[in-house]
């Protein structure tokens, strides 16, 4: 059975989350502060972490950073703070998702399940096709990426974004289109999520993230995955396609 760690100082919210997870046949442990939550995480094997940001003892940002050093399990941040900078910071520290209170418990559980499925795909291995782009090799079925033969550690969303762009080389996608495609039409969030994940990808796959060669920015439009000797194409939100120089 899947086991989830809930790090939340509001007892009612923590118990509500646990009850909804139990209804989906998932077990959950609860820690009421950051320090005990981190210690609890080290004791057992968890398939996901639901992490509040405003915690006594040690805040959620610090806990997120420490957990990410230890494991690549999905981390979902839950907070009453709506500031965009908090979301950018949390995702930048390696969180997989960001949920703002008040939230639908059913939606939270659905997100947990989705991220666990992505994580399982990351861990699976099979004979599969490969997308090659210069020194980069992308294995879609097992969610693996290699650069110069060395593994590149990506979160599930980072991989999905990279794969989508690489599978559609030299097509320019708007941020709106990428958000809808990767996070889903029903997702709650904003376009800053796309920017954060693009920047994290560049840090991991580009030789010089400040001058990217693979994931190019088309100012005022969006992003494209660069491959040589292929014509560029622009995808607009209206669904029309047109050539670009």
PDB file of N, CA and C in Angstrom, residues 3 17 19 38 47 51 61 73 92 99 105-106 111 113-114 116 128 131 162 179 206 212 216 219 229 235:
ATOM      1  N   UNK A   3       2.228   4.796   0.964  1.00  0.00           N
ATOM      2  CA  UNK A   3       2.269   5.529   2.233  1.00  0.00           C
ATOM      3  C   UNK A   3       2.672   6.973   1.964  1.00  0.00           C
ATOM      4  N   UNK A  17      -6.959  15.393   5.294  1.00  0.00           N
ATOM      5  CA  UNK A  17      -6.131  14.859   4.210  1.00  0.00           C
ATOM      6  C   UNK A  17      -5.931  13.357   4.380  1.00  0.00           C
ATOM      7  N   UNK A  19      -7.881  11.216   5.935  1.00  0.00           N
ATOM      8  CA  UNK A  19      -9.133  10.500   5.685  1.00  0.00           C
ATOM      9  C   UNK A  19      -9.394  10.334   4.188  1.00  0.00           C
ATOM     10  N   UNK A  38      10.757  15.913   9.147  1.00  0.00           N
ATOM     11  CA  UNK A  38      11.986  15.485   8.471  1.00  0.00           C
ATOM     12  C   UNK A  38      12.519  14.196   9.091  1.00  0.00           C
ATOM     13  N   UNK A  47       5.867   7.270  -0.515  1.00  0.00           N
ATOM     14  CA  UNK A  47       5.671   7.433  -1.951  1.00  0.00           C
ATOM     15  C   UNK A  47       5.350   8.879  -2.335  1.00  0.00           C
ATOM     16  N   UNK A  51       3.252  18.752   2.094  1.00  0.00           N
ATOM     17  CA  UNK A  51       4.049  19.605   2.970  1.00  0.00           C
ATOM     18  C   UNK A  51       3.481  21.015   3.081  1.00  0.00           C
ATOM     19  N   UNK A  61       9.875  25.407   3.191  1.00  0.00           N
ATOM     20  CA  UNK A  61      10.928  25.573   2.191  1.00  0.00           C
ATOM     21  C   UNK A  61      12.174  24.788   2.591  1.00  0.00           C
ATOM     22  N   UNK A  73      11.065  11.542  -4.298  1.00  0.00           N
ATOM     23  CA  UNK A  73       9.629  11.303  -4.191  1.00  0.00           C
ATOM     24  C   UNK A  73       8.860  12.598  -4.455  1.00  0.00           C
ATOM     25  N   UNK A  92      11.222  25.877  -7.406  1.00  0.00           N
ATOM     26  CA  UNK A  92      12.660  25.949  -7.637  1.00  0.00           C
ATOM     27  C   UNK A  92      13.464  25.064  -6.701  1.00  0.00           C
ATOM     28  N   UNK A  99      -0.301  23.735  -3.961  1.00  0.00           N
ATOM     29  CA  UNK A  99      -1.746  23.805  -3.757  1.00  0.00           C
ATOM     30  C   UNK A  99      -2.058  24.895  -2.738  1.00  0.00           C
ATOM     31  N   UNK A 105     -10.144  18.587  -1.063  1.00  0.00           N
ATOM     32  CA  UNK A 105      -9.393  17.380  -0.679  1.00  0.00           C
ATOM     33  C   UNK A 105      -9.347  16.348  -1.796  1.00  0.00           C
ATOM     34  N   UNK A 106     -10.431  16.231  -2.560  1.00  0.00           N
ATOM     35  CA  UNK A 106     -10.464  15.276  -3.661  1.00  0.00           C
ATOM     36  C   UNK A 106      -9.447  15.653  -4.740  1.00  0.00           C
ATOM     37  N   UNK A 111      -4.116  14.817  -7.320  1.00  0.00           N
ATOM     38  CA  UNK A 111      -2.767  15.271  -7.669  1.00  0.00           C
ATOM     39  C   UNK A 111      -1.708  14.342  -7.093  1.00  0.00           C
ATOM     40  N   UNK A 113      -1.992  11.148  -6.501  1.00  0.00           N
ATOM     41  CA  UNK A 113      -2.000   9.926  -7.297  1.00  0.00           C
ATOM     42  C   UNK A 113      -1.310  10.138  -8.648  1.00  0.00           C
ATOM     43  N   UNK A 114      -1.558  11.291  -9.271  1.00  0.00           N
ATOM     44  CA  UNK A 114      -0.950  11.582 -10.566  1.00  0.00           C
ATOM     45  C   UNK A 114       0.565  11.670 -10.459  1.00  0.00           C
ATOM     46  N   UNK A 116       2.469  10.317  -8.155  1.00  0.00           N
ATOM     47  CA  UNK A 116       3.030   8.998  -7.847  1.00  0.00           C
ATOM     48  C   UNK A 116       3.132   8.145  -9.111  1.00  0.00           C
ATOM     49  N   UNK A 128      13.003   0.705 -25.302  1.00  0.00           N
ATOM     50  CA  UNK A 128      12.175   1.805 -25.769  1.00  0.00           C
ATOM     51  C   UNK A 128      12.899   2.631 -26.801  1.00  0.00           C
ATOM     52  N   UNK A 131      14.917   9.580 -28.132  1.00  0.00           N
ATOM     53  CA  UNK A 131      15.004  10.855 -28.823  1.00  0.00           C
ATOM     54  C   UNK A 131      16.400  11.406 -28.563  1.00  0.00           C
ATOM     55  N   UNK A 162      10.221  18.609 -21.071  1.00  0.00           N
ATOM     56  CA  UNK A 162      11.336  18.382 -21.991  1.00  0.00           C
ATOM     57  C   UNK A 162      10.923  17.444 -23.120  1.00  0.00           C
ATOM     58  N   UNK A 179       1.309  25.104 -20.491  1.00  0.00           N
ATOM     59  CA  UNK A 179       0.657  24.870 -19.194  1.00  0.00           C
ATOM     60  C   UNK A 179      -0.519  23.925 -19.367  1.00  0.00           C
ATOM     61  N   UNK A 206      21.569  22.366 -20.186  1.00  0.00           N
ATOM     62  CA  UNK A 206      22.330  23.307 -21.011  1.00  0.00           C
ATOM     63  C   UNK A 206      23.750  23.477 -20.470  1.00  0.00           C
ATOM     64  N   UNK A 212      21.044  29.493 -23.676  1.00  0.00           N
ATOM     65  CA  UNK A 212      20.611  28.128 -23.999  1.00  0.00           C
ATOM     66  C   UNK A 212      20.699  27.818 -25.492  1.00  0.00           C
ATOM     67  N   UNK A 216      14.978  27.272 -26.520  1.00  0.00           N
ATOM     68  CA  UNK A 216      15.121  28.670 -26.909  1.00  0.00           C
ATOM     69  C   UNK A 216      13.880  29.465 -26.522  1.00  0.00           C
ATOM     70  N   UNK A 219      10.827  35.592 -27.804  1.00  0.00           N
ATOM     71  CA  UNK A 219      10.294  36.675 -26.984  1.00  0.00           C
ATOM     72  C   UNK A 219       8.905  37.097 -27.433  1.00  0.00           C
ATOM     73  N   UNK A 229      18.724  22.582 -38.998  1.00  0.00           N
ATOM     74  CA  UNK A 229      18.284  22.200 -40.340  1.00  0.00           C
ATOM     75  C   UNK A 229      16.818  21.794 -40.418  1.00  0.00           C
ATOM     76  N   UNK A 235       3.180  28.040 -33.152  1.00  0.00           N
ATOM     77  CA  UNK A 235       1.848  27.630 -32.713  1.00  0.00           C
ATOM     78  C   UNK A 235       1.239  28.767 -31.924  1.00  0.00           C
TER      79      UNK A 235
END
